[in-house]
């Protein structure tokens, strides 16, 4: 079988592009696929097409270029692959409404060509929070989002990473072709032992104003006046919609001692950081989907402090993780929670063990097996979703 994957691709390594890269690599190892072609975005860093084993990367589309849809559909119509997987996020094709809408039209176009299409919808838009997320909201945006979601639902199968998103799409649009497949671990679960005396706190990922980093830095600063030996490690890069954001936060926080700014961190180095820290903090003030950071922290056996957002609650309910919630934007509550967990190594160990145990059946290999099944045969949507929920509790054969 020949499979086409539509996804952002390195460089840079960030956002849903990481998920696409990891899952495509696992699909390439499966016996069903003779060839996998990743239709990726052209970037300032790299515009070349590459080949490695049975996987090739062809850079044929650009962000914020409505013509990208035509280029993608034309290429697929010519090659006639056995299946297409679209790894889709809000604004993947651009923050401009026309570009974003054109990108969402890929699903019905491929369906009309008779090509089996699976779309993973990582985010379900909520127009009331678009400004928080850095997206442009204009009159008619809500109508356009509604049409865009209906276009995505033209795929043969739509996968969502939160159970609540499946219920929302079924209730709002009557969509019966939606299943819930958990996000899965970007790296295999690994018990990264941490000495109980570790006092380091980690925040990592892609950053923008809605990630709550200034709130975390202020909470840490207040706590550090009582515990000067503790460190806050900030690892990651700017979100594509907010170039220069991390630099501005770092300048504002230049007076805060104990903050270790790591910038972009390669995979191997991130595992080393996770091995050394006591806990991970995700203080977001808004989100529209699951959190790869929570999955990474859980797979490393780390305790997590999360802002109390509906999507975070849904994620924890789906996976049975042991986390601590704090009210959104409540700096004092965040300070108290961090200090209490750092002072209680036994509780951190219990939380970390629970998180590692719950993530053990959500490897990328497991996720790839589920996608391979969806790409080869029409599913019974209710039974597939039930099976995905059941399977997450134990490793798959």
Short mmCIF file of C-alpha atoms in Angstrom, two decimals:
data_model
loop_
_atom_site.label_atom_id
_atom_site.label_comp_id
_atom_site.label_asym_id
_atom_site.label_seq_id
_atom_site.Cartn_x
_atom_site.Cartn_y
_atom_site.Cartn_z
CA UNK A 1 0.00 0.00 0.00
CA UNK A 2 1.03 3.58 -0.68
CA UNK A 3 0.08 6.16 1.96
CA UNK A 4 0.19 9.96 1.76
CA UNK A 5 0.53 12.02 4.94
CA UNK A 6 -0.34 15.74 4.90
CA UNK A 7 1.39 17.42 7.83
CA UNK A 8 3.84 20.16 8.83
CA UNK A 9 7.34 18.72 8.99
CA UNK A 10 10.71 19.65 10.41
CA UNK A 11 12.36 22.09 10.59
CA UNK A 12 11.32 23.48 12.97
CA UNK A 13 10.13 20.58 15.15
CA UNK A 14 7.03 21.87 16.90
CA UNK A 15 3.26 21.59 17.30
CA UNK A 16 1.36 18.87 15.45
CA UNK A 17 4.35 18.43 13.16
CA UNK A 18 6.02 16.42 15.93
CA UNK A 19 2.99 14.11 16.13
CA UNK A 20 2.96 13.73 12.35
CA UNK A 21 6.66 12.90 12.20
CA UNK A 22 6.51 10.31 15.00
CA UNK A 23 3.38 8.59 13.72
CA UNK A 24 4.58 8.55 10.10
CA UNK A 25 7.81 6.89 11.25
CA UNK A 26 5.84 4.17 13.04
CA UNK A 27 3.53 3.64 10.06
CA UNK A 28 6.60 3.25 7.84
CA UNK A 29 7.72 0.30 9.99
CA UNK A 30 4.46 -1.55 9.46
CA UNK A 31 4.32 -4.29 6.80
CA UNK A 32 1.20 -2.84 5.16
CA UNK A 33 3.05 0.10 3.62
CA UNK A 34 5.47 -0.11 0.72
CA UNK A 35 5.76 3.66 0.45
CA UNK A 36 4.84 6.67 2.58
CA UNK A 37 4.96 10.19 1.15
CA UNK A 38 4.75 13.17 3.49
CA UNK A 39 3.38 16.27 1.75
CA UNK A 40 5.00 18.94 3.89
CA UNK A 41 5.16 22.71 4.07
CA UNK A 42 7.92 24.74 2.50
CA UNK A 43 9.81 26.74 5.12
CA UNK A 44 12.56 29.33 5.21
CA UNK A 45 14.76 26.61 6.72
CA UNK A 46 14.22 23.91 4.13
CA UNK A 47 12.44 23.59 0.79
CA UNK A 48 14.02 20.34 -0.39
CA UNK A 49 12.35 17.00 -1.03
CA UNK A 50 14.10 14.08 0.69
CA UNK A 51 14.00 10.28 0.70
CA UNK A 52 14.84 7.86 3.52
CA UNK A 53 14.00 4.18 3.21
CA UNK A 54 10.37 3.81 2.19
CA UNK A 55 9.51 7.38 3.30
CA UNK A 56 9.85 10.53 1.23
CA UNK A 57 9.16 14.15 2.15
CA UNK A 58 7.88 16.39 -0.65
CA UNK A 59 7.54 20.08 0.18
CA UNK A 60 4.69 21.32 -2.02
CA UNK A 61 2.64 23.76 0.09
CA UNK A 62 3.12 27.00 1.99
CA UNK A 63 1.45 28.45 5.05
CA UNK A 64 -0.89 31.37 4.24
CA UNK A 65 -1.07 30.47 0.56
CA UNK A 66 -4.61 29.47 -0.53
CA UNK A 67 -3.11 27.85 -3.64
CA UNK A 68 -1.66 25.16 -1.40
CA UNK A 69 -4.93 23.24 -1.47
CA UNK A 70 -4.82 23.03 -5.26
CA UNK A 71 -1.20 21.86 -5.20
CA UNK A 72 -1.96 19.12 -2.67
CA UNK A 73 -5.13 17.86 -4.36
CA UNK A 74 -3.54 17.95 -7.82
CA UNK A 75 -0.54 15.92 -6.62
CA UNK A 76 -2.73 13.30 -4.93
CA UNK A 77 -5.10 13.06 -7.92
CA UNK A 78 -2.11 12.31 -10.14
CA UNK A 79 -0.47 9.75 -7.81
CA UNK A 80 -3.69 7.99 -6.66
CA UNK A 81 -2.41 6.63 -3.31
CA UNK A 82 -4.26 3.90 -1.43
CA UNK A 83 -5.00 6.25 1.45
CA UNK A 84 -4.38 9.73 2.86
CA UNK A 85 -3.90 10.77 6.48
CA UNK A 86 -4.30 14.50 7.24
CA UNK A 87 -2.64 15.61 10.48
CA UNK A 88 -4.67 18.78 11.05
CA UNK A 89 -4.56 21.62 13.55
CA UNK A 90 -6.13 25.07 13.79
CA UNK A 91 -4.30 27.47 11.53
CA UNK A 92 -2.03 24.78 10.07
CA UNK A 93 -2.49 26.27 6.61
CA UNK A 94 -2.41 29.84 7.92
CA UNK A 95 -3.94 32.34 10.32
CA UNK A 96 -5.65 34.13 7.43
CA UNK A 97 -9.23 33.01 7.03
CA UNK A 98 -9.00 32.30 3.29
CA UNK A 99 -5.88 30.14 3.65
CA UNK A 100 -7.28 28.23 6.62
CA UNK A 101 -10.61 27.62 4.88
CA UNK A 102 -8.88 26.47 1.69
CA UNK A 103 -6.86 23.96 3.70
CA UNK A 104 -9.98 22.51 5.30
CA UNK A 105 -11.45 21.96 1.81
CA UNK A 106 -8.87 19.24 1.12
CA UNK A 107 -10.98 16.56 2.84
CA UNK A 108 -14.12 16.87 0.65
CA UNK A 109 -11.95 17.21 -2.47
CA UNK A 110 -10.20 13.91 -1.74
CA UNK A 111 -13.48 12.23 -0.84
CA UNK A 112 -14.86 13.34 -4.23
CA UNK A 113 -11.85 11.71 -5.90
CA UNK A 114 -12.71 8.43 -4.17
CA UNK A 115 -9.51 8.36 -2.10
CA UNK A 116 -9.84 6.98 1.42
CA UNK A 117 -9.05 9.84 3.81
CA UNK A 118 -8.48 9.86 7.57
CA UNK A 119 -8.26 13.28 9.26
CA UNK A 120 -6.94 13.75 12.78
CA UNK A 121 -8.52 16.93 14.13
CA UNK A 122 -6.28 17.97 17.01
CA UNK A 123 -8.31 21.04 17.91
CA UNK A 124 -12.02 21.80 17.82
CA UNK A 125 -12.42 25.55 17.28
CA UNK A 126 -14.16 27.70 19.86
CA UNK A 127 -14.56 31.18 18.38
CA UNK A 128 -14.98 32.77 21.82
CA UNK A 129 -11.31 32.01 22.53
CA UNK A 130 -9.72 32.78 19.18
CA UNK A 131 -8.18 36.06 20.30
CA UNK A 132 -6.54 34.33 23.28
CA UNK A 133 -5.03 31.83 20.86
CA UNK A 134 -3.71 34.53 18.55
CA UNK A 135 -6.12 33.89 15.70
CA UNK A 136 -7.95 36.68 13.91
CA UNK A 137 -11.65 36.94 14.68
CA UNK A 138 -13.78 38.93 12.25
CA UNK A 139 -17.48 39.11 11.41
CA UNK A 140 -18.40 35.86 9.72
CA UNK A 141 -15.57 33.91 11.32
CA UNK A 142 -17.94 31.69 13.30
CA UNK A 143 -19.88 30.86 10.13
CA UNK A 144 -16.62 30.09 8.33
CA UNK A 145 -15.46 27.83 11.17
CA UNK A 146 -18.77 25.97 11.03
CA UNK A 147 -18.37 25.40 7.29
CA UNK A 148 -14.75 24.37 7.82
CA UNK A 149 -15.67 21.71 10.37
CA UNK A 150 -18.36 20.37 8.06
CA UNK A 151 -15.72 20.14 5.32
CA UNK A 152 -13.36 18.19 7.59
CA UNK A 153 -16.21 15.84 8.50
CA UNK A 154 -16.39 14.84 4.83
CA UNK A 155 -13.37 12.60 5.51
CA UNK A 156 -14.07 8.89 5.64
CA UNK A 157 -12.99 8.92 9.28
CA UNK A 158 -12.28 11.83 11.63
CA UNK A 159 -10.12 11.07 14.66
CA UNK A 160 -10.13 13.31 17.74
CA UNK A 161 -7.79 13.04 20.70
CA UNK A 162 -10.34 13.96 23.39
CA UNK A 163 -13.51 12.01 24.10
CA UNK A 164 -15.42 15.25 24.71
CA UNK A 165 -14.61 16.44 21.18
CA UNK A 166 -16.18 13.31 19.73
CA UNK A 167 -19.35 13.94 21.71
CA UNK A 168 -19.38 17.61 20.65
CA UNK A 169 -19.06 16.83 16.94
CA UNK A 170 -21.71 14.15 17.10
CA UNK A 171 -24.12 16.35 19.03
CA UNK A 172 -23.54 19.56 17.05
CA UNK A 173 -23.22 18.13 13.53
CA UNK A 174 -24.70 14.65 13.78
CA UNK A 175 -21.33 13.28 12.68
CA UNK A 176 -21.25 9.49 12.91
CA UNK A 177 -17.79 9.06 11.37
CA UNK A 178 -15.89 10.46 14.37
CA UNK A 179 -13.87 8.26 16.70
CA UNK A 180 -11.77 9.02 19.74
CA UNK A 181 -8.18 7.81 19.48
CA UNK A 182 -5.97 9.09 22.31
CA UNK A 183 -3.01 11.26 21.38
CA UNK A 184 -0.45 8.71 22.52
CA UNK A 185 3.12 9.11 23.74
CA UNK A 186 5.57 10.84 21.43
CA UNK A 187 8.26 8.68 23.00
CA UNK A 188 7.85 5.26 24.60
CA UNK A 189 6.94 5.37 28.31
CA UNK A 190 10.13 5.26 30.33
CA UNK A 191 10.61 5.30 34.08
CA UNK A 192 13.14 8.13 34.29
CA UNK A 193 14.18 7.86 37.91
CA UNK A 194 14.51 11.20 39.67
CA UNK A 195 16.37 11.55 42.97
CA UNK A 196 13.82 12.55 45.64
CA UNK A 197 15.88 15.63 46.49
CA UNK A 198 15.39 17.14 43.02
CA UNK A 199 13.88 20.64 43.28
CA UNK A 200 13.73 21.62 39.61
CA UNK A 201 10.48 22.61 37.88
CA UNK A 202 10.03 22.29 34.11
CA UNK A 203 7.85 24.13 31.59
CA UNK A 204 8.35 23.10 27.96
CA UNK A 205 6.68 23.18 24.56
CA UNK A 206 5.80 25.97 22.14
CA UNK A 207 5.03 29.28 23.81
CA UNK A 208 2.61 32.13 23.23
CA UNK A 209 0.67 34.51 25.51
CA UNK A 210 -2.01 31.89 26.27
CA UNK A 211 0.55 29.42 27.69
CA UNK A 212 0.67 31.31 31.00
CA UNK A 213 4.46 31.51 31.26
CA UNK A 214 4.62 34.95 32.99
CA UNK A 215 2.20 33.67 35.64
CA UNK A 216 4.44 30.67 36.28
CA UNK A 217 7.58 32.82 36.46
CA UNK A 218 6.00 35.14 39.02
CA UNK A 219 4.75 32.20 41.11
CA UNK A 220 8.24 30.72 41.01
CA UNK A 221 9.85 34.06 41.93
CA UNK A 222 7.69 34.40 45.03
CA UNK A 223 8.39 30.82 46.09
CA UNK A 224 12.12 31.16 45.39
CA UNK A 225 12.46 33.97 47.93
CA UNK A 226 11.89 31.24 50.55
CA UNK A 227 13.81 28.51 48.67
CA UNK A 228 16.67 30.16 46.77
CA UNK A 229 18.18 26.85 45.60
CA UNK A 230 15.24 25.87 43.40
CA UNK A 231 15.25 26.25 39.60
CA UNK A 232 12.65 26.79 36.90
CA UNK A 233 13.72 25.33 33.54
CA UNK A 234 12.01 26.80 30.46
CA UNK A 235 12.59 24.69 27.34
CA UNK A 236 11.04 25.24 23.94
CA UNK A 237 10.44 27.72 21.15
CA UNK A 238 7.98 30.38 20.07
CA UNK A 239 4.61 29.23 18.80
CA UNK A 240 4.48 29.91 15.03
CA UNK A 241 1.75 32.52 15.58
CA UNK A 242 3.91 34.43 18.11
CA UNK A 243 7.43 34.93 16.77
CA UNK A 244 9.69 36.64 19.30
CA UNK A 245 7.40 35.92 22.25
CA UNK A 246 9.89 33.97 24.39
CA UNK A 247 12.52 36.65 23.93
CA UNK A 248 10.15 39.33 25.21
CA UNK A 249 9.19 37.26 28.27
CA UNK A 250 12.84 36.57 29.01
CA UNK A 251 13.68 40.28 28.90
CA UNK A 252 10.79 41.07 31.26
CA UNK A 253 11.93 38.34 33.67
CA UNK A 254 15.63 39.13 33.54
CA UNK A 255 15.58 40.09 37.25
CA UNK A 256 14.17 36.73 38.40
CA UNK A 257 16.92 34.44 39.74
CA UNK A 258 16.84 30.70 39.22
CA UNK A 259 15.19 30.69 35.76
CA UNK A 260 17.15 28.53 33.32
CA UNK A 261 16.27 29.37 29.70
CA UNK A 262 17.14 26.41 27.45
CA UNK A 263 15.55 27.43 24.15
CA UNK A 264 15.13 24.67 21.57
CA UNK A 265 16.00 21.29 23.06
CA UNK A 266 16.78 18.19 20.92
CA UNK A 267 14.94 14.98 21.72
CA UNK A 268 17.79 13.28 23.57
CA UNK A 269 18.44 16.36 25.68
CA UNK A 270 14.75 16.72 26.57
CA UNK A 271 14.76 13.17 27.95
CA UNK A 272 17.75 14.13 30.07
CA UNK A 273 15.93 17.20 31.41
CA UNK A 274 12.84 15.14 32.24
CA UNK A 275 15.11 12.74 34.09
CA UNK A 276 16.39 15.56 36.31
CA UNK A 277 13.26 17.55 37.21
CA UNK A 278 10.86 17.07 40.10
CA UNK A 279 7.67 18.09 38.28
CA UNK A 280 6.20 19.62 35.13
CA UNK A 281 3.88 22.65 35.09
CA UNK A 282 1.35 23.47 32.33
CA UNK A 283 -0.18 26.86 33.31
CA UNK A 284 -2.09 27.56 30.06
CA UNK A 285 -4.89 30.13 30.13
CA UNK A 286 -6.57 28.75 26.97
CA UNK A 287 -6.39 25.71 24.72
CA UNK A 288 -8.53 23.96 22.11
CA UNK A 289 -7.23 20.40 22.27
CA UNK A 290 -5.16 17.75 23.98
CA UNK A 291 -1.70 18.47 25.39
CA UNK A 292 1.39 16.69 24.08
CA UNK A 293 3.31 18.14 27.05
CA UNK A 294 1.08 16.27 29.51
CA UNK A 295 1.54 13.06 27.51
CA UNK A 296 5.32 13.50 27.50
CA UNK A 297 5.42 14.22 31.23
CA UNK A 298 3.16 11.27 32.03
CA UNK A 299 5.22 8.92 29.84
CA UNK A 300 8.31 9.99 31.79
CA UNK A 301 6.64 9.26 35.13
CA UNK A 302 6.48 12.88 36.20
CA UNK A 303 3.87 14.59 38.36
CA UNK A 304 2.09 17.45 36.60
CA UNK A 305 0.41 20.68 37.73
CA UNK A 306 -2.28 21.81 35.26
CA UNK A 307 -4.47 24.87 34.90
CA UNK A 308 -8.11 23.91 35.33
CA UNK A 309 -9.33 24.15 31.73
CA UNK A 310 -12.14 21.98 30.28
CA UNK A 311 -9.75 20.34 27.79
CA UNK A 312 -7.29 19.52 30.56
CA UNK A 313 -10.07 17.98 32.63
CA UNK A 314 -11.17 15.91 29.63
CA UNK A 315 -7.62 14.72 28.97
CA UNK A 316 -7.13 13.58 32.56
CA UNK A 317 -10.52 11.86 32.59
CA UNK A 318 -9.63 10.01 29.37
CA UNK A 319 -6.31 8.73 30.68
CA UNK A 320 -6.74 8.45 34.46
CA UNK A 321 -3.63 10.49 35.18
CA UNK A 322 -2.76 11.80 38.64
CA UNK A 323 -2.30 15.58 38.42
CA UNK A 324 -2.97 18.68 40.49
CA UNK A 325 -5.30 21.34 39.08
CA UNK A 326 -5.03 25.04 39.86
CA UNK A 327 -7.51 27.76 38.87
CA UNK A 328 -6.69 29.37 35.53
CA UNK A 329 -4.46 32.42 35.96
CA UNK A 330 -4.32 32.11 39.77
CA UNK A 331 -0.68 32.86 40.52
CA UNK A 332 -0.98 32.40 44.28
CA UNK A 333 -2.64 28.99 43.93
CA UNK A 334 0.07 27.96 41.48
CA UNK A 335 2.79 29.07 43.90
CA UNK A 336 1.19 27.10 46.74
CA UNK A 337 0.78 23.97 44.64
CA UNK A 338 4.37 23.99 43.35
CA UNK A 339 5.80 24.54 46.82
CA UNK A 340 3.67 21.81 48.39
CA UNK A 341 4.67 19.22 45.77
CA UNK A 342 8.36 20.09 45.97
CA UNK A 343 8.14 19.60 49.74
CA UNK A 344 6.51 16.17 49.37
CA UNK A 345 8.75 13.73 47.43
CA UNK A 346 6.61 10.72 48.42
CA UNK A 347 3.53 12.27 46.82
CA UNK A 348 5.50 13.14 43.70
CA UNK A 349 6.64 9.54 43.45
CA UNK A 350 3.05 8.23 43.77
CA UNK A 351 1.78 10.64 41.11
CA UNK A 352 4.64 9.83 38.75
CA UNK A 353 4.14 6.06 39.09
CA UNK A 354 0.43 6.41 38.38
CA UNK A 355 1.06 8.53 35.29
CA UNK A 356 3.65 6.13 33.92
CA UNK A 357 1.30 3.19 34.46
CA UNK A 358 -1.61 4.89 32.69
CA UNK A 359 0.49 5.88 29.67
CA UNK A 360 1.99 2.42 29.17
CA UNK A 361 -0.60 1.37 26.54
CA UNK A 362 -0.38 4.52 24.45
CA UNK A 363 2.87 4.18 22.52
CA UNK A 364 3.21 5.49 18.97
CA UNK A 365 3.45 1.89 17.75
CA UNK A 366 0.03 1.18 19.30
CA UNK A 367 -1.40 4.33 17.74
CA UNK A 368 0.06 3.45 14.33
CA UNK A 369 -1.57 0.02 14.45
CA UNK A 370 -4.96 1.62 15.07
CA UNK A 371 -4.51 4.08 12.21
CA UNK A 372 -3.39 1.31 9.86
CA UNK A 373 -6.62 -0.55 10.62
CA UNK A 374 -8.70 2.57 9.92
CA UNK A 375 -6.93 3.14 6.61
CA UNK A 376 -7.58 -0.36 5.32
CA UNK A 377 -11.18 -1.07 6.26
CA UNK A 378 -14.39 0.82 7.16
CA UNK A 379 -14.77 0.79 10.94
CA UNK A 380 -17.76 0.28 13.17
CA UNK A 381 -17.36 3.73 14.73
CA UNK A 382 -18.92 2.94 18.09
CA UNK A 383 -16.95 -0.28 18.56
CA UNK A 384 -13.66 1.32 17.47
CA UNK A 385 -14.03 4.10 20.03
CA UNK A 386 -14.90 1.63 22.77
CA UNK A 387 -11.91 -0.51 21.81
CA UNK A 388 -9.57 2.49 21.87
CA UNK A 389 -10.73 3.36 25.38
CA UNK A 390 -10.34 -0.23 26.55
CA UNK A 391 -6.92 -0.74 24.96
CA UNK A 392 -5.35 2.30 26.55
CA UNK A 393 -5.16 0.53 29.90
CA UNK A 394 -2.71 -2.16 28.79
CA UNK A 395 -0.02 -2.66 26.13
CA UNK A 396 -1.23 -4.13 22.85
CA UNK A 397 0.04 -7.34 21.33
#
